[in-house]
XYZ file of C-alpha atoms in Angstrom:
529
model
C 20.061 58.434 27.433
C 21.603 55.005 27.822
C 18.120 53.515 28.178
C 17.007 55.188 24.943
C 20.055 53.786 23.130
C 19.324 50.268 24.392
C 15.677 50.487 23.328
C 16.686 51.685 19.848
C 19.177 48.840 19.484
C 16.523 46.340 20.558
C 14.005 47.680 18.030
C 16.608 47.595 15.237
C 17.540 44.026 16.174
C 13.916 42.918 16.061
C 13.410 44.679 12.732
C 16.436 43.029 11.117
C 15.397 39.694 12.601
C 11.912 40.055 11.088
C 13.364 40.984 7.698
C 15.636 37.973 7.861
C 12.639 35.750 8.675
C 10.614 37.180 5.797
C 13.507 36.705 3.392
C 13.651 33.011 4.316
C 9.912 32.368 3.772
C 9.425 30.458 0.526
C 7.007 32.152 -1.833
C 5.059 29.797 -4.059
C 5.485 30.852 -7.669
C 2.360 30.802 -9.781
C 1.685 31.702 -13.385
C -1.512 33.782 -13.556
C -4.255 33.343 -16.119
C -6.009 30.644 -18.169
C -4.207 27.911 -20.105
C -5.897 26.439 -23.192
C -5.035 23.072 -24.712
C -6.488 23.704 -28.147
C -8.108 21.104 -30.408
C -5.057 21.145 -32.720
C -2.789 20.256 -29.779
C -1.199 23.656 -29.239
C -0.970 25.311 -25.825
C -2.026 28.940 -25.435
C -0.995 31.533 -24.525
C 2.708 31.401 -25.285
C 4.732 30.880 -22.154
C 1.953 29.104 -20.294
C 3.331 26.490 -17.840
C 2.178 23.399 -19.761
C 4.273 21.722 -22.411
C 4.086 18.644 -24.617
C 6.395 16.843 -27.000
C 3.834 14.647 -28.732
C 0.493 16.467 -28.326
C -0.730 13.502 -26.305
C 0.859 13.971 -22.865
C 0.747 17.496 -21.418
C 2.683 18.320 -18.236
C 2.595 21.263 -15.867
C 5.905 22.758 -14.838
C 4.617 25.531 -12.561
C 1.589 26.426 -10.433
C -1.309 28.335 -11.984
C -3.304 31.045 -10.237
C -6.817 32.065 -11.312
C -8.110 35.267 -9.725
C -10.520 36.983 -12.122
C -14.295 36.676 -12.202
C -15.563 33.307 -13.532
C -12.143 32.489 -14.987
C -10.887 28.957 -15.603
C -7.445 27.602 -14.829
C -7.050 24.958 -17.563
C -9.459 24.519 -20.469
C -9.083 21.271 -22.419
C -10.351 21.372 -26.015
C -8.548 18.282 -27.358
C -9.535 14.587 -27.168
C -7.365 11.520 -26.499
C -4.820 13.250 -24.269
C -3.332 13.009 -20.783
C -2.946 16.065 -18.569
C -0.288 15.316 -15.952
C -0.289 17.903 -13.189
C 3.146 16.715 -12.116
C 2.261 17.634 -8.510
C 1.589 21.308 -9.279
C -1.490 23.277 -8.220
C -4.215 25.280 -9.910
C -5.189 27.889 -7.306
C -8.497 29.720 -7.505
C -11.034 31.883 -5.707
C -14.506 30.770 -4.652
C -15.476 34.429 -4.340
C -14.537 34.974 -8.000
C -16.497 31.822 -9.051
C -13.457 30.257 -10.684
C -13.093 26.749 -12.140
C -9.872 24.764 -11.879
C -10.108 22.427 -14.902
C -12.870 22.571 -17.513
C -13.768 19.912 -20.084
C -16.741 20.242 -22.430
C -17.712 17.741 -25.123
C -14.466 15.829 -24.637
C -13.673 12.154 -25.162
C -10.918 9.976 -23.713
C -9.068 12.510 -21.571
C -7.111 11.676 -18.400
C -6.373 14.263 -15.710
C -3.885 13.007 -13.145
C -1.429 14.094 -10.433
C -2.942 17.589 -10.266
C -3.758 19.693 -7.201
C -6.876 21.855 -7.490
C -7.583 24.284 -4.654
C -10.017 27.005 -3.712
C -12.418 27.156 -6.681
C -16.173 27.209 -6.989
C -15.783 24.062 -9.110
C -12.517 22.159 -8.908
C -12.889 19.949 -11.998
C -15.917 20.422 -14.248
C -16.980 17.785 -16.798
C -19.773 18.788 -19.173
C -21.152 16.614 -21.969
C -18.024 14.455 -21.941
C -17.363 10.693 -22.124
C -14.551 8.329 -21.173
C -12.854 10.814 -18.865
C -10.510 9.599 -16.118
C -9.599 11.701 -13.081
C -6.895 9.902 -11.170
C -4.500 10.657 -8.326
C -5.515 14.299 -7.936
C -5.781 16.342 -4.738
C -8.935 18.434 -4.810
C -9.308 20.585 -1.714
C -11.178 23.604 -0.404
C -13.577 23.986 -3.345
C -17.321 24.551 -3.225
C -17.769 21.601 -5.605
C -14.791 19.287 -5.832
C -15.673 17.370 -9.010
C -18.849 18.108 -10.949
C -20.166 15.927 -13.802
C -23.098 16.997 -15.964
C -24.335 15.051 -18.981
C -21.092 13.048 -18.773
C -20.969 9.282 -19.190
C -18.660 6.271 -18.872
C -16.037 8.135 -16.858
C -13.825 6.974 -13.989
C -12.973 8.942 -10.835
C -10.320 6.907 -9.045
C -7.711 7.285 -6.338
C -8.188 10.991 -5.641
C -8.021 12.913 -2.385
C -11.029 15.210 -1.906
C -10.757 17.220 1.301
C -12.723 20.092 2.824
C -14.963 20.713 -0.170
C -18.543 21.893 0.308
C -19.619 18.976 -1.916
C -16.870 16.533 -2.791
C -18.354 14.989 -5.945
C -21.607 15.383 -7.829
C -23.022 13.353 -10.677
C -25.876 15.350 -12.180
C -27.970 15.941 -15.293
C -28.355 12.331 -16.449
C -24.708 11.318 -16.164
C -24.756 7.504 -16.492
C -22.402 4.500 -16.433
C -19.757 6.263 -14.330
C -17.407 4.688 -11.769
C -16.190 6.335 -8.559
C -13.640 4.145 -6.810
C -10.947 4.205 -4.113
C -11.166 7.932 -3.405
C -10.443 9.500 -0.027
C -13.202 11.965 0.903
C -12.811 13.956 4.122
C -14.189 17.153 5.630
C -17.417 18.618 6.885
C -19.256 18.828 3.543
C -21.362 16.314 1.645
C -19.494 13.407 0.101
C -20.811 11.831 -3.119
C -24.097 12.995 -4.633
C -25.914 11.030 -7.334
C -28.795 13.118 -8.663
C -31.882 12.104 -10.594
C -31.457 10.039 -13.756
C -27.784 9.373 -13.006
C -28.235 5.629 -13.278
C -25.895 2.630 -13.582
C -23.188 4.237 -11.430
C -20.711 2.175 -9.393
C -19.484 3.746 -6.143
C -16.938 1.343 -4.666
C -14.161 1.149 -2.087
C -14.184 4.841 -1.211
C -13.320 6.149 2.248
C -15.637 8.936 3.420
C -15.139 10.667 6.765
C -17.285 13.653 7.666
C -18.091 15.723 10.742
C -21.042 14.514 12.882
C -21.810 18.062 14.026
C -22.503 19.223 10.449
C -25.710 18.397 8.576
C -24.147 16.572 5.642
C -24.453 13.134 4.026
C -21.789 10.643 3.011
C -23.486 9.284 -0.130
C -26.816 10.721 -1.329
C -28.719 8.944 -4.105
C -31.747 10.119 -6.099
C -31.408 7.713 -9.028
C -31.931 4.058 -9.922
C -29.952 0.886 -10.574
C -26.710 2.050 -8.989
C -24.265 -0.057 -6.970
C -22.796 1.224 -3.695
C -20.161 -1.365 -2.786
C -17.544 -1.845 -0.067
C -17.243 1.801 0.998
C -16.311 3.048 4.464
C -18.651 5.839 5.552
C -18.285 7.412 8.972
C -19.112 10.494 11.052
C -21.730 12.281 8.938
C -24.365 14.405 10.643
C -27.303 13.718 8.302
C -26.554 10.072 7.563
C -24.063 7.695 6.035
C -26.121 6.786 2.946
C -29.417 8.443 2.012
C -31.787 7.369 -0.750
C -34.657 9.582 -1.923
C -36.734 8.905 -5.052
C -34.287 6.071 -5.656
C -35.172 2.528 -6.699
C -33.495 -0.771 -7.560
C -30.160 0.250 -6.044
C -27.766 -2.226 -4.428
C -26.186 -1.145 -1.128
C -23.733 -3.940 -0.372
C -20.702 -4.637 1.784
C -20.249 -1.146 3.236
C -18.901 -0.219 6.694
C -21.266 2.471 7.988
C -20.364 3.674 11.480
C -20.545 6.597 13.921
C -23.002 8.690 11.919
C -24.979 11.058 14.127
C -28.346 10.492 12.429
C -28.833 7.183 10.591
C -26.425 4.803 9.001
C -28.834 4.427 6.069
C -31.852 6.635 5.312
C -34.563 5.269 3.027
C -36.679 8.341 2.440
C -39.534 9.270 0.128
C -40.080 6.697 -2.610
C -36.825 4.887 -2.001
C -38.430 1.621 -3.072
C -37.308 -1.834 -4.193
C -33.698 -1.448 -3.079
C -31.458 -4.234 -1.754
C -29.487 -3.441 1.415
C -27.234 -6.395 2.224
C -23.903 -7.368 3.716
C -23.296 -4.018 5.421
C -21.844 -3.368 8.870
C -24.081 -0.728 10.476
C -22.729 0.184 13.904
C -22.858 3.020 16.466
C -25.131 5.274 14.436
C -28.019 7.283 15.869
C -30.261 4.875 13.970
C -29.223 1.846 11.985
C -31.770 2.334 9.186
C -34.562 4.923 9.088
C -37.463 4.351 6.730
C -39.868 7.163 5.839
C -42.347 6.697 2.980
C -40.248 3.905 1.460
C -41.528 0.448 0.585
C -40.606 -3.024 -0.657
C -36.958 -2.844 0.287
C -35.077 -6.047 1.042
C -32.714 -5.795 4.014
C -30.669 -8.902 4.856
C -27.271 -10.257 5.902
C -26.340 -6.950 7.547
C -24.653 -6.487 10.919
C -26.568 -4.192 13.294
C -24.419 -3.337 16.280
C -25.066 -0.851 19.101
C -27.026 1.724 17.149
C -29.237 4.086 19.144
C -32.153 2.294 17.484
C -31.511 -0.380 14.890
C -34.591 0.211 12.725
C -37.153 2.989 12.665
C -40.073 2.888 10.243
C -42.341 5.922 10.195
C -44.214 5.229 6.967
C -43.523 2.281 4.680
C -44.828 -1.132 3.748
C -43.517 -4.379 2.347
C -39.993 -3.910 3.710
C -38.490 -7.347 4.408
C -35.691 -8.016 6.881
C -34.432 -11.384 5.716
C -33.312 -13.087 2.523
C -35.387 -16.203 3.057
C -34.095 -19.595 4.092
C -31.302 -20.687 4.012
C -29.753 -17.275 3.132
C -30.967 -15.917 6.446
C -31.645 -12.504 7.871
C -29.437 -10.034 9.723
C -27.165 -10.146 12.752
C -28.603 -8.124 15.644
C -26.279 -7.538 18.593
C -29.226 -7.512 21.007
C -30.715 -10.823 19.809
C -30.883 -13.342 22.661
C -32.200 -16.438 20.898
C -30.551 -19.842 20.667
C -29.686 -22.169 17.802
C -30.603 -25.834 18.206
C -32.620 -26.436 15.048
C -32.509 -25.815 11.321
C -34.927 -25.830 8.392
C -37.362 -23.331 6.978
C -39.524 -23.674 10.089
C -36.524 -24.125 12.410
C -37.916 -27.445 13.619
C -35.308 -29.978 12.442
C -32.737 -30.912 15.129
C -29.259 -29.531 14.484
C -27.905 -25.975 14.424
C -27.491 -23.951 11.217
C -26.157 -20.576 12.392
C -29.659 -19.067 12.348
C -31.658 -18.326 15.482
C -34.571 -20.617 16.259
C -36.836 -17.668 17.061
C -37.557 -14.496 15.125
C -36.014 -11.166 16.055
C -39.005 -8.924 16.819
C -39.237 -5.222 17.685
C -42.030 -2.668 17.375
C -41.081 -2.034 13.732
C -39.116 -5.121 12.669
C -39.558 -8.862 12.239
C -36.550 -10.866 11.107
C -37.641 -14.496 10.870
C -34.104 -15.826 10.368
C -31.700 -13.797 12.550
C -28.051 -14.779 12.211
C -26.192 -15.997 15.295
C -22.935 -14.265 14.386
C -21.769 -11.307 12.279
C -20.605 -11.900 8.717
C -17.112 -11.420 7.353
C -17.417 -10.625 3.641
C -14.610 -11.301 1.170
C -14.822 -9.960 -2.362
C -13.407 -12.667 -4.622
C -13.806 -11.116 -8.062
C -16.159 -10.215 -10.891
C -17.011 -12.437 -13.834
C -19.257 -11.467 -16.731
C -20.297 -8.296 -14.921
C -21.292 -10.012 -11.665
C -19.503 -9.416 -8.355
C -18.954 -12.453 -6.165
C -18.397 -12.687 -2.419
C -17.710 -15.446 0.053
C -18.997 -14.779 3.564
C -18.179 -16.381 6.889
C -20.518 -15.929 9.858
C -18.660 -17.053 12.957
C -18.326 -16.505 16.681
C -14.551 -16.765 16.112
C -12.201 -14.060 14.951
C -11.713 -14.855 11.244
C -8.452 -13.867 9.517
C -6.251 -14.659 6.529
C -9.028 -15.580 4.126
C -7.493 -17.077 0.997
C -9.326 -17.865 -2.230
C -7.524 -17.964 -5.573
C -8.850 -20.011 -8.534
C -5.332 -20.395 -9.903
C -4.264 -22.280 -6.753
C -7.158 -24.715 -6.814
C -10.806 -25.261 -5.852
C -10.525 -24.473 -2.156
C -11.040 -21.784 0.472
C -8.813 -21.379 3.526
C -8.889 -19.141 6.599
C -7.899 -19.024 10.271
C -10.189 -18.859 13.298
C -9.293 -17.813 16.823
C -11.205 -17.998 20.076
C -10.869 -18.607 23.792
C -9.169 -21.962 24.329
C -11.576 -24.801 25.057
C -14.741 -23.000 23.932
C -16.861 -24.106 20.989
C -16.629 -22.181 17.759
C -18.848 -22.358 14.722
C -18.763 -21.194 11.117
C -21.567 -20.635 8.658
C -20.019 -20.153 5.219
C -21.799 -18.886 2.118
C -20.144 -19.934 -1.164
C -21.527 -18.864 -4.567
C -22.124 -21.930 -6.730
C -20.708 -20.098 -9.743
C -17.355 -19.658 -7.962
C -16.637 -22.895 -6.065
C -18.588 -26.128 -6.047
C -18.291 -29.875 -5.658
C -19.647 -32.768 -7.659
C -19.760 -35.083 -4.641
C -19.187 -33.880 -1.094
C -17.074 -31.155 0.488
C -13.787 -31.996 2.135
C -13.555 -29.807 5.240
C -10.593 -29.899 7.611
C -9.757 -28.121 10.851
C -5.999 -28.141 11.453
C -5.785 -30.976 8.958
C -8.437 -33.115 10.645
C -11.427 -33.932 8.439
C -14.870 -32.898 9.671
C -17.476 -35.541 8.935
C -20.460 -33.971 10.648
C -21.304 -30.762 8.812
C -24.591 -29.318 7.582
C -24.957 -28.435 3.905
C -27.823 -26.295 2.621
C -28.353 -24.852 -0.849
C -30.506 -22.474 -2.823
C -30.326 -21.429 -6.469
C -27.255 -19.228 -6.006
C -25.261 -20.437 -2.991
C -24.069 -23.337 -0.887
C -24.237 -22.887 2.902
C -21.949 -24.947 5.132
C -22.227 -25.088 8.923
C -19.904 -26.883 11.337
C -18.387 -26.559 14.806
C -14.942 -27.048 16.355
C -13.075 -26.489 19.610
C -11.321 -23.170 19.914
C -7.715 -22.198 20.009
C -6.046 -21.003 16.811
C -7.198 -23.201 13.933
C -6.800 -23.291 10.158
C -9.902 -24.285 8.227
C -9.793 -25.548 4.636
C -12.877 -26.162 2.515
C -12.081 -28.206 -0.562
C -14.406 -28.516 -3.557
C -13.898 -30.201 -6.899
C -14.503 -27.277 -9.277
C -13.602 -23.610 -9.352
C -14.784 -20.860 -11.655
C -13.347 -21.944 -15.020
C -13.343 -18.810 -17.103
C -11.257 -15.827 -16.157
C -9.156 -13.554 -18.307
C -5.457 -12.798 -17.569
C -6.527 -9.374 -16.304
C -9.024 -10.955 -13.919
C -6.433 -13.467 -12.773
C -3.955 -10.662 -12.056
C -6.634 -8.867 -10.040
C -7.299 -12.011 -8.050
C -3.604 -12.556 -7.385
C -3.267 -8.965 -6.185
C -6.417 -9.398 -4.102
C -5.038 -12.541 -2.513
C -1.773 -10.785 -1.662
C -3.642 -7.784 -0.293
C -5.874 -9.990 1.842
C -2.888 -11.821 3.259
C -0.977 -8.626 4.047
C -4.038 -6.855 5.423
C -5.151 -9.687 7.628
C -1.651 -10.175 8.988
C -1.291 -6.499 9.894
C -4.870 -5.624 10.804
C -7.383 -8.485 10.732
C -10.519 -7.446 8.903
C -12.840 -9.563 11.025
C -15.879 -7.886 12.502
C -14.809 -8.904 16.002
C -11.514 -7.032 15.637
C -13.266 -3.912 14.330
C -15.744 -4.100 17.210
C -12.976 -4.122 19.835
C -11.292 -1.070 18.304
C -14.498 0.902 17.786
C -15.795 0.063 21.276
C -12.610 1.608 22.700
C -13.029 4.663 20.456
C -16.702 5.125 21.294
C -16.292 4.736 25.034
C -13.635 7.484 25.138
C -14.615 9.986 22.457
C -18.169 9.554 21.230
C -21.476 10.578 22.715
C -23.996 9.894 20.030
C -27.139 12.022 19.702
C -30.440 10.466 18.825
C -31.988 13.066 16.495
C -35.635 13.818 15.971
C -37.614 12.192 13.204
C -37.596 13.865 9.788
C-alpha cells in the first residue's frame, strides 16, 4: 500500500511539474487573416495589426498568421509608402499555398524590417516598379522573393535562409539590383530567368549545401553584372549561365562548390569572366556548347580540374598584353622577360611561357594571384585597382579626397624578394610625367611601366619584411558627387578596418581555406553533364 501511495505521489508531482513547465512556455501571439493597405491609405479590416499616422509609414504591432488556402498575409494597394515590419512576422503555410506580402502594379514602395516565414511565396512583386525590400528575414518559404514583370527595384540587406529558391527574377524583370543579401540553405540562391536583363547582383553572400543539387546564381539572360559576391558550397555549381550572353562575372569569390565554380552551358556566349577567385571546386570552369567567352585575370587554385571544355570554340583565356591572363596555382614557368612576345629582358609579372593543358592555352599566365580593390563608380562605370603580388597585401588605401596616390602594406619572409604588379585605371589615377613609387619611404627608380587604352601597369621588386608601398601620381579622378565621396570615405574606412582585423589578401584566404579543406572537405569530381 505504501508503494502505491509513493507511486501516486510521484505521478502527481510529475503532472504538476509538466503543467508548470507548459504554463511558462511563451506562446507567440498572432493575428489571423489578411491585412489590406488600400489605395486610399486605410487599413482593413478594422483591428488589423498595422497602423499609420500619416498614410505613408505603416507599422506592424503584432505577428500575422495566414492559414487558409491561397491566402495572403499583407496586400499592398497603395503607392509611395513604407511598410515597416518592426521585427514582427507574417507566418504562413506552404501546404496552403500562402503568400506573405503581395504587391501588384505598385510604384515606390519599401518593405523593411519584416520577417516572412513558411509560405509558398514569401514576398511577391508583380508588374511593379521602384520597390525596395530591405532588412527583412525571409525563411523557410518555397520561393523567398519572386519578381515578375517588375523593374528598377532594389533587394538589399536581407537574410534569406532555408528557402527552396531564395530569389527569382522572372518574366522580363529588368534593371533590378540585388545587393548585400545573406543567402543560406540547401536550395537555389539567385535565379535570373530569360529576358531579365540589366540586373546587378553584387556583394551578396551565398552559402549552400554541396550534397544538394542546387546553384548559387543561375543566369539565363543577357547584359547582367555579377560583381563581388561570395558563393560557396553549392552542389550544382557556384554560377551557371545557360542561354546567357554579354554578362560580366567579375570579382567574385567562388569556392568549395561540389561541381564547378562557374558553368558556361548551352549558348552561354560572349561573356566576360574576370577577376574572380575560383578555388577548391570540383571544376574551376566547365564549358559545354558555349563559345567566344573571355576569361582573364582570375585566380584558379586547387580545383579538381581548372578548365573542362566539352563543346565550345573561340573561348580565350587571357586579356591580351599587358593586361595578362589568369593565375594558375599549378603553373611552373619563370619570369625573366616582358613584352608581347616575352622576349625583352626584365620581368613583368607574367610568365615567359604559356600555360597549356589539354583544353586550355593561356599565353600570358600571371605569376601571382590578384588582390582586387573596388574604388568606386563614376558615370555608371565600376573601377578597380588590382595588385598581383607574391607578398601578403593588406591595408589598401585609395581616396581621391586625400590626394592622387595609392598606399598599401606588403609582408613576406624576411630577406626574400617580393614583387608587385599593379593595375591602375587611367580614368582614376594617372601622372603627367613619371610615377613616384616608394617602399618604406625609399624611392624606387627601377620600375617597369606598361600601358594600354584603359590601364597603367606598374611592376617592381623589393626585399621582404613588412613594407609600406606608396604610388604617387599627379592627377586623380576629378569629378565625383558628395554622395560618391561619402561612399569612398566609407569604403576607405571599411577597407582599413577589414584589413586590420582580417586581411583580404588572397594569401590569407588560401591559408584559412587550406586548413578548412584538409580537415572537413573531400570534394567529389562529378560526371560531365
